[in-house]
Amino acid sequence: MILFLTLVLLFLMITIGGERGAVSIMALAGNIIILFFSVILMSAGFPALLLILAAGAGVCYNSLFYQNGNNVKTRAAFLATLFVMLILFIPIFAITWRTGSYGLNELQISEDFMYYYNTDISINMLHVAVFVSVFSTLGAVIDTALSVTSSVYEVWTHKNSLVEKELTSTGYQVGKEIIGTTVNTLLFAYLGGSILLFSYVQTQKYSLEIILNSRFLFQDVAIMLFGAIACLVAVPVSIKCIIWQIRHINPDKKQLNA
């Protein structure tokens, strides 16, 4: 069934997307390969924190440049995504460590699991949790960054008399338009898949205090909130990056500062 659904996806991407759809398939395959080797390297003991930066940069480069080409918009989006990753890396690490929300949660640690599976895997679960949190936000950040940089650049190409303040206002207007749908997408992506889990918790009659302080709830909600915060931060960072890129192609730099 998985193979069937995969074939349906590939067929629709090529039929509807045409050549661009085929390129997207290749980019998707490249990202899967990057994640696959990241898991292997992490299992082999390679520092997970370095993998976050290396694999994150690889996914960004593949998603942006391979699909959309090397241009002003993709370069600005690439820089913005890397900056957002670096900005949020320390808060994500600190919050994950401080809350102790890494590793298996209460529902995953059961007698059956402990009996059938070996939990001594010699991997720093804190680093793995940070890796998961960062990569869970990466796709949404790339989409947000590219949407903002593309919009600001297209506005400038059609009216290059606009000054930096006006371009910044345009970028924020675009950010306001897309951020609502992005946050809703993240909400349904992470919490929608947990409906069965919440139904199980409800049938077990756990108290509200236990649920609110549980690790399994915090893990899902934290990833959703990290993603929403990352997308919000990506808006001003993307605006700054695209304006910086425009300065390098604008023959009259003083005009942009007017």
PDB file of C-alpha atoms in Angstrom:
ATOM      1  CA  MET A   1       0.000   0.000   0.000  1.00  0.00           C
ATOM      2  CA  ILE A   2       2.900   2.362   0.728  1.00  0.00           C
ATOM      3  CA  LEU A   3       4.354   1.617  -2.693  1.00  0.00           C
ATOM      4  CA  PHE A   4       0.954   2.233  -4.291  1.00  0.00           C
ATOM      5  CA  LEU A   5       0.500   5.589  -2.589  1.00  0.00           C
ATOM      6  CA  THR A   6       4.056   6.567  -3.522  1.00  0.00           C
ATOM      7  CA  LEU A   7       3.401   5.760  -7.173  1.00  0.00           C
ATOM      8  CA  VAL A   8       0.184   7.787  -7.088  1.00  0.00           C
ATOM      9  CA  LEU A   9       2.087  10.743  -5.630  1.00  0.00           C
ATOM     10  CA  LEU A  10       4.822  10.527  -8.259  1.00  0.00           C
ATOM     11  CA  PHE A  11       2.279  10.181 -11.057  1.00  0.00           C
ATOM     12  CA  LEU A  12       0.330  13.239  -9.938  1.00  0.00           C
ATOM     13  CA  MET A  13       3.473  15.310  -9.422  1.00  0.00           C
ATOM     14  CA  ILE A  14       4.659  14.556 -12.970  1.00  0.00           C
ATOM     15  CA  THR A  15       1.195  14.859 -14.556  1.00  0.00           C
ATOM     16  CA  ILE A  16       0.226  18.109 -12.877  1.00  0.00           C
ATOM     17  CA  GLY A  17       3.642  19.629 -12.266  1.00  0.00           C
ATOM     18  CA  GLY A  18       5.258  18.552 -15.516  1.00  0.00           C
ATOM     19  CA  GLU A  19       8.976  19.221 -15.676  1.00  0.00           C
ATOM     20  CA  ARG A  20       8.843  21.197 -12.446  1.00  0.00           C
ATOM     21  CA  GLY A  21       7.158  18.270 -10.747  1.00  0.00           C
ATOM     22  CA  ALA A  22       9.912  15.930 -11.912  1.00  0.00           C
ATOM     23  CA  VAL A  23      12.515  18.306 -10.517  1.00  0.00           C
ATOM     24  CA  SER A  24      10.621  18.377  -7.209  1.00  0.00           C
ATOM     25  CA  ILE A  25      10.716  14.587  -7.085  1.00  0.00           C
ATOM     26  CA  MET A  26      14.482  14.619  -7.538  1.00  0.00           C
ATOM     27  CA  ALA A  27      14.851  17.259  -4.834  1.00  0.00           C
ATOM     28  CA  LEU A  28      12.640  15.219  -2.501  1.00  0.00           C
ATOM     29  CA  ALA A  29      14.742  12.128  -3.154  1.00  0.00           C
ATOM     30  CA  GLY A  30      17.886  14.130  -2.402  1.00  0.00           C
ATOM     31  CA  ASN A  31      16.483  15.322   0.913  1.00  0.00           C
ATOM     32  CA  ILE A  32      15.511  11.769   1.871  1.00  0.00           C
ATOM     33  CA  ILE A  33      19.066  10.627   1.094  1.00  0.00           C
ATOM     34  CA  ILE A  34      20.476  13.439   3.265  1.00  0.00           C
ATOM     35  CA  LEU A  35      18.246  12.433   6.183  1.00  0.00           C
ATOM     36  CA  PHE A  36      19.053   8.753   5.639  1.00  0.00           C
ATOM     37  CA  PHE A  37      22.785   9.344   5.908  1.00  0.00           C
ATOM     38  CA  SER A  38      22.208  11.679   8.863  1.00  0.00           C
ATOM     39  CA  VAL A  39      20.527   8.846  10.759  1.00  0.00           C
ATOM     40  CA  ILE A  40      23.377   6.466   9.872  1.00  0.00           C
ATOM     41  CA  LEU A  41      26.040   8.960  10.967  1.00  0.00           C
ATOM     42  CA  MET A  42      24.146   9.717  14.170  1.00  0.00           C
ATOM     43  CA  SER A  43      23.874   6.004  14.940  1.00  0.00           C
ATOM     44  CA  ALA A  44      27.611   5.659  14.305  1.00  0.00           C
ATOM     45  CA  GLY A  45      28.350   8.276  16.952  1.00  0.00           C
ATOM     46  CA  PHE A  46      28.857  11.351  14.765  1.00  0.00           C
ATOM     47  CA  PRO A  47      28.047  14.518  16.782  1.00  0.00           C
ATOM     48  CA  ALA A  48      24.367  15.212  16.270  1.00  0.00           C
ATOM     49  CA  LEU A  49      24.778  18.947  16.748  1.00  0.00           C
ATOM     50  CA  LEU A  50      27.178  19.145  13.803  1.00  0.00           C
ATOM     51  CA  LEU A  51      24.787  17.024  11.771  1.00  0.00           C
ATOM     52  CA  ILE A  52      22.028  19.554  12.412  1.00  0.00           C
ATOM     53  CA  LEU A  53      24.062  22.293  10.757  1.00  0.00           C
ATOM     54  CA  ALA A  54      25.487  20.176   7.940  1.00  0.00           C
ATOM     55  CA  ALA A  55      22.301  18.290   7.055  1.00  0.00           C
ATOM     56  CA  GLY A  56      20.171  21.407   7.533  1.00  0.00           C
ATOM     57  CA  ALA A  57      22.357  23.362   5.114  1.00  0.00           C
ATOM     58  CA  GLY A  58      22.242  20.436   2.676  1.00  0.00           C
ATOM     59  CA  VAL A  59      18.448  20.230   2.762  1.00  0.00           C
ATOM     60  CA  CYS A  60      18.140  24.008   2.342  1.00  0.00           C
ATOM     61  CA  TYR A  61      20.543  24.047  -0.581  1.00  0.00           C
ATOM     62  CA  ASN A  62      18.847  21.110  -2.286  1.00  0.00           C
ATOM     63  CA  SER A  63      15.316  22.418  -1.712  1.00  0.00           C
ATOM     64  CA  LEU A  64      16.055  25.947  -2.876  1.00  0.00           C
ATOM     65  CA  PHE A  65      18.770  25.880  -5.525  1.00  0.00           C
ATOM     66  CA  TYR A  66      17.983  22.547  -7.180  1.00  0.00           C
ATOM     67  CA  GLN A  67      14.281  23.292  -7.547  1.00  0.00           C
ATOM     68  CA  ASN A  68      14.361  27.043  -8.123  1.00  0.00           C
ATOM     69  CA  GLY A  69      17.819  27.738  -9.530  1.00  0.00           C
ATOM     70  CA  ASN A  70      20.617  29.967  -8.300  1.00  0.00           C
ATOM     71  CA  ASN A  71      19.164  33.466  -8.277  1.00  0.00           C
ATOM     72  CA  VAL A  72      18.685  36.458  -6.009  1.00  0.00           C
ATOM     73  CA  LYS A  73      15.515  35.072  -4.434  1.00  0.00           C
ATOM     74  CA  THR A  74      16.898  31.630  -3.600  1.00  0.00           C
ATOM     75  CA  ARG A  75      20.201  33.019  -2.288  1.00  0.00           C
ATOM     76  CA  ALA A  76      18.335  35.362   0.032  1.00  0.00           C
ATOM     77  CA  ALA A  77      15.994  32.571   1.177  1.00  0.00           C
ATOM     78  CA  PHE A  78      18.965  30.259   1.767  1.00  0.00           C
ATOM     79  CA  LEU A  79      20.754  32.841   3.929  1.00  0.00           C
ATOM     80  CA  ALA A  80      17.560  33.638   5.815  1.00  0.00           C
ATOM     81  CA  THR A  81      16.867  29.969   6.574  1.00  0.00           C
ATOM     82  CA  LEU A  82      20.410  29.415   7.849  1.00  0.00           C
ATOM     83  CA  PHE A  83      20.192  32.523  10.037  1.00  0.00           C
ATOM     84  CA  VAL A  84      16.867  31.386  11.510  1.00  0.00           C
ATOM     85  CA  MET A  85      18.337  27.946  12.256  1.00  0.00           C
ATOM     86  CA  LEU A  86      21.309  29.523  14.028  1.00  0.00           C
ATOM     87  CA  ILE A  87      19.115  32.016  15.910  1.00  0.00           C
ATOM     88  CA  LEU A  88      16.730  29.360  17.224  1.00  0.00           C
ATOM     89  CA  PHE A  89      19.259  26.588  17.764  1.00  0.00           C
ATOM     90  CA  ILE A  90      20.331  27.782  21.232  1.00  0.00           C
ATOM     91  CA  PRO A  91      16.768  28.444  22.532  1.00  0.00           C
ATOM     92  CA  ILE A  92      15.584  25.057  21.248  1.00  0.00           C
ATOM     93  CA  PHE A  93      18.553  23.315  22.850  1.00  0.00           C
ATOM     94  CA  ALA A  94      18.115  25.188  26.159  1.00  0.00           C
ATOM     95  CA  ILE A  95      14.355  24.598  26.390  1.00  0.00           C
ATOM     96  CA  THR A  96      14.619  20.928  25.443  1.00  0.00           C
ATOM     97  CA  TRP A  97      17.383  20.395  28.007  1.00  0.00           C
ATOM     98  CA  ARG A  98      15.691  22.419  30.755  1.00  0.00           C
ATOM     99  CA  THR A  99      12.330  20.680  30.393  1.00  0.00           C
ATOM    100  CA  GLY A 100      13.818  17.205  30.028  1.00  0.00           C
ATOM    101  CA  SER A 101      11.449  16.511  27.144  1.00  0.00           C
ATOM    102  CA  TYR A 102      13.916  14.420  25.167  1.00  0.00           C
ATOM    103  CA  GLY A 103      13.902  10.632  24.875  1.00  0.00           C
ATOM    104  CA  LEU A 104      10.932   8.297  25.096  1.00  0.00           C
ATOM    105  CA  ASN A 105       7.779   9.712  26.637  1.00  0.00           C
ATOM    106  CA  GLU A 106       5.553   8.128  29.262  1.00  0.00           C
ATOM    107  CA  LEU A 107       3.391   6.217  26.805  1.00  0.00           C
ATOM    108  CA  GLN A 108       6.326   4.866  24.822  1.00  0.00           C
ATOM    109  CA  ILE A 109       8.065   3.516  27.921  1.00  0.00           C
ATOM    110  CA  SER A 110       5.885   0.515  28.651  1.00  0.00           C
ATOM    111  CA  GLU A 111       6.644  -2.935  29.972  1.00  0.00           C
ATOM    112  CA  ASP A 112       6.230  -4.457  26.503  1.00  0.00           C
ATOM    113  CA  PHE A 113       8.593  -1.929  24.955  1.00  0.00           C
ATOM    114  CA  MET A 114      11.222  -2.416  27.653  1.00  0.00           C
ATOM    115  CA  TYR A 115      10.924  -6.188  27.292  1.00  0.00           C
ATOM    116  CA  TYR A 116      11.181  -6.500  23.511  1.00  0.00           C
ATOM    117  CA  TYR A 117      13.510  -3.606  22.653  1.00  0.00           C
ATOM    118  CA  ASN A 118      16.965  -2.617  23.841  1.00  0.00           C
ATOM    119  CA  THR A 119      16.920   1.002  25.038  1.00  0.00           C
ATOM    120  CA  ASP A 120      20.701   1.208  25.502  1.00  0.00           C
ATOM    121  CA  ILE A 121      21.485   2.704  22.080  1.00  0.00           C
ATOM    122  CA  SER A 122      24.428   4.904  23.166  1.00  0.00           C
ATOM    123  CA  ILE A 123      23.005   8.013  21.504  1.00  0.00           C
ATOM    124  CA  ASN A 124      22.573  11.363  23.213  1.00  0.00           C
ATOM    125  CA  MET A 125      18.781  11.678  23.213  1.00  0.00           C
ATOM    126  CA  LEU A 126      18.981  15.408  23.940  1.00  0.00           C
ATOM    127  CA  HIS A 127      20.862  15.951  20.691  1.00  0.00           C
ATOM    128  CA  VAL A 128      18.392  13.755  18.828  1.00  0.00           C
ATOM    129  CA  ALA A 129      15.462  15.750  20.218  1.00  0.00           C
ATOM    130  CA  VAL A 130      17.090  19.010  19.115  1.00  0.00           C
ATOM    131  CA  PHE A 131      17.729  17.496  15.677  1.00  0.00           C
ATOM    132  CA  VAL A 132      14.061  16.504  15.380  1.00  0.00           C
ATOM    133  CA  SER A 133      12.832  19.922  16.527  1.00  0.00           C
ATOM    134  CA  VAL A 134      15.049  21.848  14.112  1.00  0.00           C
ATOM    135  CA  PHE A 135      14.258  19.650  11.128  1.00  0.00           C
ATOM    136  CA  SER A 136      10.545  19.663  11.890  1.00  0.00           C
ATOM    137  CA  THR A 137      10.548  23.442  11.421  1.00  0.00           C
ATOM    138  CA  LEU A 138      12.864  23.499   8.413  1.00  0.00           C
ATOM    139  CA  GLY A 139      10.311  22.923   5.665  1.00  0.00           C
ATOM    140  CA  ALA A 140       7.960  25.630   6.899  1.00  0.00           C
ATOM    141  CA  VAL A 141      10.844  28.093   7.301  1.00  0.00           C
ATOM    142  CA  ILE A 142      12.078  27.453   3.746  1.00  0.00           C
ATOM    143  CA  ASP A 143       8.582  28.035   2.339  1.00  0.00           C
ATOM    144  CA  THR A 144       8.135  31.218   4.360  1.00  0.00           C
ATOM    145  CA  ALA A 145      11.548  32.594   3.455  1.00  0.00           C
ATOM    146  CA  LEU A 146      11.141  31.885  -0.266  1.00  0.00           C
ATOM    147  CA  SER A 147       7.628  33.369  -0.334  1.00  0.00           C
ATOM    148  CA  VAL A 148       8.837  36.610   1.265  1.00  0.00           C
ATOM    149  CA  THR A 149      12.010  36.961  -0.811  1.00  0.00           C
ATOM    150  CA  SER A 150      10.207  36.154  -4.065  1.00  0.00           C
ATOM    151  CA  SER A 151       7.434  38.658  -3.380  1.00  0.00           C
ATOM    152  CA  VAL A 152       9.764  41.484  -2.377  1.00  0.00           C
ATOM    153  CA  TYR A 153      12.043  40.848  -5.347  1.00  0.00           C
ATOM    154  CA  GLU A 154       9.173  40.750  -7.849  1.00  0.00           C
ATOM    155  CA  VAL A 155       7.799  44.012  -6.469  1.00  0.00           C
ATOM    156  CA  TRP A 156      11.231  45.613  -6.809  1.00  0.00           C
ATOM    157  CA  THR A 157      11.740  44.381 -10.376  1.00  0.00           C
ATOM    158  CA  HIS A 158       8.451  45.973 -11.443  1.00  0.00           C
ATOM    159  CA  LYS A 159       9.017  49.163  -9.469  1.00  0.00           C
ATOM    160  CA  ASN A 160      12.695  49.588  -8.652  1.00  0.00           C
ATOM    161  CA  SER A 161      12.141  53.144  -7.506  1.00  0.00           C
ATOM    162  CA  LEU A 162      10.935  51.835  -4.156  1.00  0.00           C
ATOM    163  CA  VAL A 163      13.170  52.629  -1.206  1.00  0.00           C
ATOM    164  CA  GLU A 164      14.178  50.219   1.562  1.00  0.00           C
ATOM    165  CA  LYS A 165      11.366  51.290   3.893  1.00  0.00           C
ATOM    166  CA  GLU A 166       8.761  50.585   1.220  1.00  0.00           C
ATOM    167  CA  LEU A 167      10.271  47.210   0.361  1.00  0.00           C
ATOM    168  CA  THR A 168      10.329  46.309   4.048  1.00  0.00           C
ATOM    169  CA  SER A 169       6.650  47.248   4.356  1.00  0.00           C
ATOM    170  CA  THR A 170       5.884  45.051   1.333  1.00  0.00           C
ATOM    171  CA  GLY A 171       7.726  42.128   2.906  1.00  0.00           C
ATOM    172  CA  TYR A 172       5.821  42.447   6.171  1.00  0.00           C
ATOM    173  CA  GLN A 173       2.529  42.631   4.287  1.00  0.00           C
ATOM    174  CA  VAL A 174       3.353  39.369   2.523  1.00  0.00           C
ATOM    175  CA  GLY A 175       4.422  37.843   5.844  1.00  0.00           C
ATOM    176  CA  LYS A 176       1.081  38.764   7.412  1.00  0.00           C
ATOM    177  CA  GLU A 177      -0.755  37.087   4.548  1.00  0.00           C
ATOM    178  CA  ILE A 178       1.075  33.749   4.732  1.00  0.00           C
ATOM    179  CA  ILE A 179       1.856  33.373   8.421  1.00  0.00           C
ATOM    180  CA  GLY A 180      -1.727  32.546   9.413  1.00  0.00           C
ATOM    181  CA  THR A 181      -2.030  29.619   7.005  1.00  0.00           C
ATOM    182  CA  THR A 182       1.480  28.444   7.898  1.00  0.00           C
ATOM    183  CA  VAL A 183       0.698  28.303  11.608  1.00  0.00           C
ATOM    184  CA  ASN A 184      -2.558  26.450  10.911  1.00  0.00           C
ATOM    185  CA  THR A 185      -0.665  23.972   8.723  1.00  0.00           C
ATOM    186  CA  LEU A 186       1.795  23.302  11.546  1.00  0.00           C
ATOM    187  CA  LEU A 187      -1.048  22.954  14.048  1.00  0.00           C
ATOM    188  CA  PHE A 188      -2.905  20.317  12.043  1.00  0.00           C
ATOM    189  CA  ALA A 189       0.294  18.542  11.007  1.00  0.00           C
ATOM    190  CA  TYR A 190       1.467  17.909  14.564  1.00  0.00           C
ATOM    191  CA  LEU A 191      -1.730  17.752  16.600  1.00  0.00           C
ATOM    192  CA  GLY A 192      -3.854  16.146  13.891  1.00  0.00           C
ATOM    193  CA  GLY A 193      -1.653  13.068  13.985  1.00  0.00           C
ATOM    194  CA  SER A 194      -2.073  12.853  17.766  1.00  0.00           C
ATOM    195  CA  ILE A 195      -5.860  12.523  17.863  1.00  0.00           C
ATOM    196  CA  LEU A 196      -5.654   8.790  18.554  1.00  0.00           C
ATOM    197  CA  LEU A 197      -3.157   9.479  21.336  1.00  0.00           C
ATOM    198  CA  PHE A 198      -5.453  12.039  22.947  1.00  0.00           C
ATOM    199  CA  SER A 199      -8.381   9.635  22.627  1.00  0.00           C
ATOM    200  CA  TYR A 200      -6.354   6.999  24.468  1.00  0.00           C
ATOM    201  CA  VAL A 201      -5.448   9.475  27.211  1.00  0.00           C
ATOM    202  CA  GLN A 202      -9.116  10.419  27.561  1.00  0.00           C
ATOM    203  CA  THR A 203     -10.208   6.797  27.962  1.00  0.00           C
ATOM    204  CA  GLN A 204      -7.611   6.275  30.699  1.00  0.00           C
ATOM    205  CA  LYS A 205      -9.108   9.147  32.726  1.00  0.00           C
ATOM    206  CA  TYR A 206      -5.819  10.916  33.352  1.00  0.00           C
ATOM    207  CA  SER A 207      -6.188  14.147  35.288  1.00  0.00           C
ATOM    208  CA  LEU A 208      -5.687  17.484  33.537  1.00  0.00           C
ATOM    209  CA  GLU A 209      -2.641  18.165  35.711  1.00  0.00           C
ATOM    210  CA  ILE A 210      -0.939  14.947  34.590  1.00  0.00           C
ATOM    211  CA  ILE A 211      -1.706  15.627  30.915  1.00  0.00           C
ATOM    212  CA  LEU A 212      -0.443  19.227  31.004  1.00  0.00           C
ATOM    213  CA  ASN A 213       2.796  18.145  32.697  1.00  0.00           C
ATOM    214  CA  SER A 214       3.324  15.073  30.541  1.00  0.00           C
ATOM    215  CA  ARG A 215       6.289  14.669  28.242  1.00  0.00           C
ATOM    216  CA  PHE A 216       4.267  13.297  25.317  1.00  0.00           C
ATOM    217  CA  LEU A 217       2.094  16.448  25.187  1.00  0.00           C
ATOM    218  CA  PHE A 218       5.035  18.817  25.502  1.00  0.00           C
ATOM    219  CA  GLN A 219       7.003  17.098  22.732  1.00  0.00           C
ATOM    220  CA  ASP A 220       4.245  17.593  20.146  1.00  0.00           C
ATOM    221  CA  VAL A 221       3.211  21.071  21.259  1.00  0.00           C
ATOM    222  CA  ALA A 222       6.802  22.296  21.561  1.00  0.00           C
ATOM    223  CA  ILE A 223       7.630  21.241  17.984  1.00  0.00           C
ATOM    224  CA  MET A 224       4.517  23.041  16.751  1.00  0.00           C
ATOM    225  CA  LEU A 225       5.401  26.200  18.678  1.00  0.00           C
ATOM    226  CA  PHE A 226       9.043  26.062  17.579  1.00  0.00           C
ATOM    227  CA  GLY A 227       7.842  25.880  13.980  1.00  0.00           C
ATOM    228  CA  ALA A 228       5.467  28.816  14.368  1.00  0.00           C
ATOM    229  CA  ILE A 229       8.126  30.944  16.079  1.00  0.00           C
ATOM    230  CA  ALA A 230      10.680  30.023  13.410  1.00  0.00           C
ATOM    231  CA  CYS A 231       8.308  31.114  10.633  1.00  0.00           C
ATOM    232  CA  LEU A 232       7.627  34.411  12.385  1.00  0.00           C
ATOM    233  CA  VAL A 233      11.345  35.064  12.811  1.00  0.00           C
ATOM    234  CA  ALA A 234      11.916  34.113   9.169  1.00  0.00           C
ATOM    235  CA  VAL A 235       9.806  37.036   7.921  1.00  0.00           C
ATOM    236  CA  PRO A 236      12.022  39.953   9.081  1.00  0.00           C
ATOM    237  CA  VAL A 237      15.210  37.965   8.461  1.00  0.00           C
ATOM    238  CA  SER A 238      14.111  37.192   4.890  1.00  0.00           C
ATOM    239  CA  ILE A 239      13.283  40.833   4.268  1.00  0.00           C
ATOM    240  CA  LYS A 240      16.744  41.917   5.398  1.00  0.00           C
ATOM    241  CA  CYS A 241      18.410  39.232   3.289  1.00  0.00           C
ATOM    242  CA  ILE A 242      16.553  40.056   0.068  1.00  0.00           C
ATOM    243  CA  ILE A 243      17.186  43.789   0.494  1.00  0.00           C
ATOM    244  CA  TRP A 244      20.866  43.012   1.053  1.00  0.00           C
ATOM    245  CA  GLN A 245      20.861  40.955  -2.145  1.00  0.00           C
ATOM    246  CA  ILE A 246      19.100  43.744  -4.058  1.00  0.00           C
ATOM    247  CA  ARG A 247      21.827  46.168  -2.993  1.00  0.00           C
ATOM    248  CA  HIS A 248      24.353  44.014  -4.845  1.00  0.00           C
ATOM    249  CA  ILE A 249      22.432  44.093  -8.119  1.00  0.00           C
ATOM    250  CA  ASN A 250      21.045  47.614  -7.889  1.00  0.00           C
ATOM    251  CA  PRO A 251      23.237  49.942  -9.945  1.00  0.00           C
ATOM    252  CA  ASP A 252      22.072  52.923  -7.913  1.00  0.00           C
ATOM    253  CA  LYS A 253      22.494  51.892  -4.267  1.00  0.00           C
ATOM    254  CA  LYS A 254      21.773  55.392  -3.015  1.00  0.00           C
ATOM    255  CA  GLN A 255      18.302  55.190  -4.564  1.00  0.00           C
ATOM    256  CA  LEU A 256      17.404  52.214  -2.339  1.00  0.00           C
ATOM    257  CA  ASN A 257      18.402  54.181   0.769  1.00  0.00           C
ATOM    258  CA  ALA A 258      16.462  57.266  -0.200  1.00  0.00           C
TER     259      ALA A 258
END
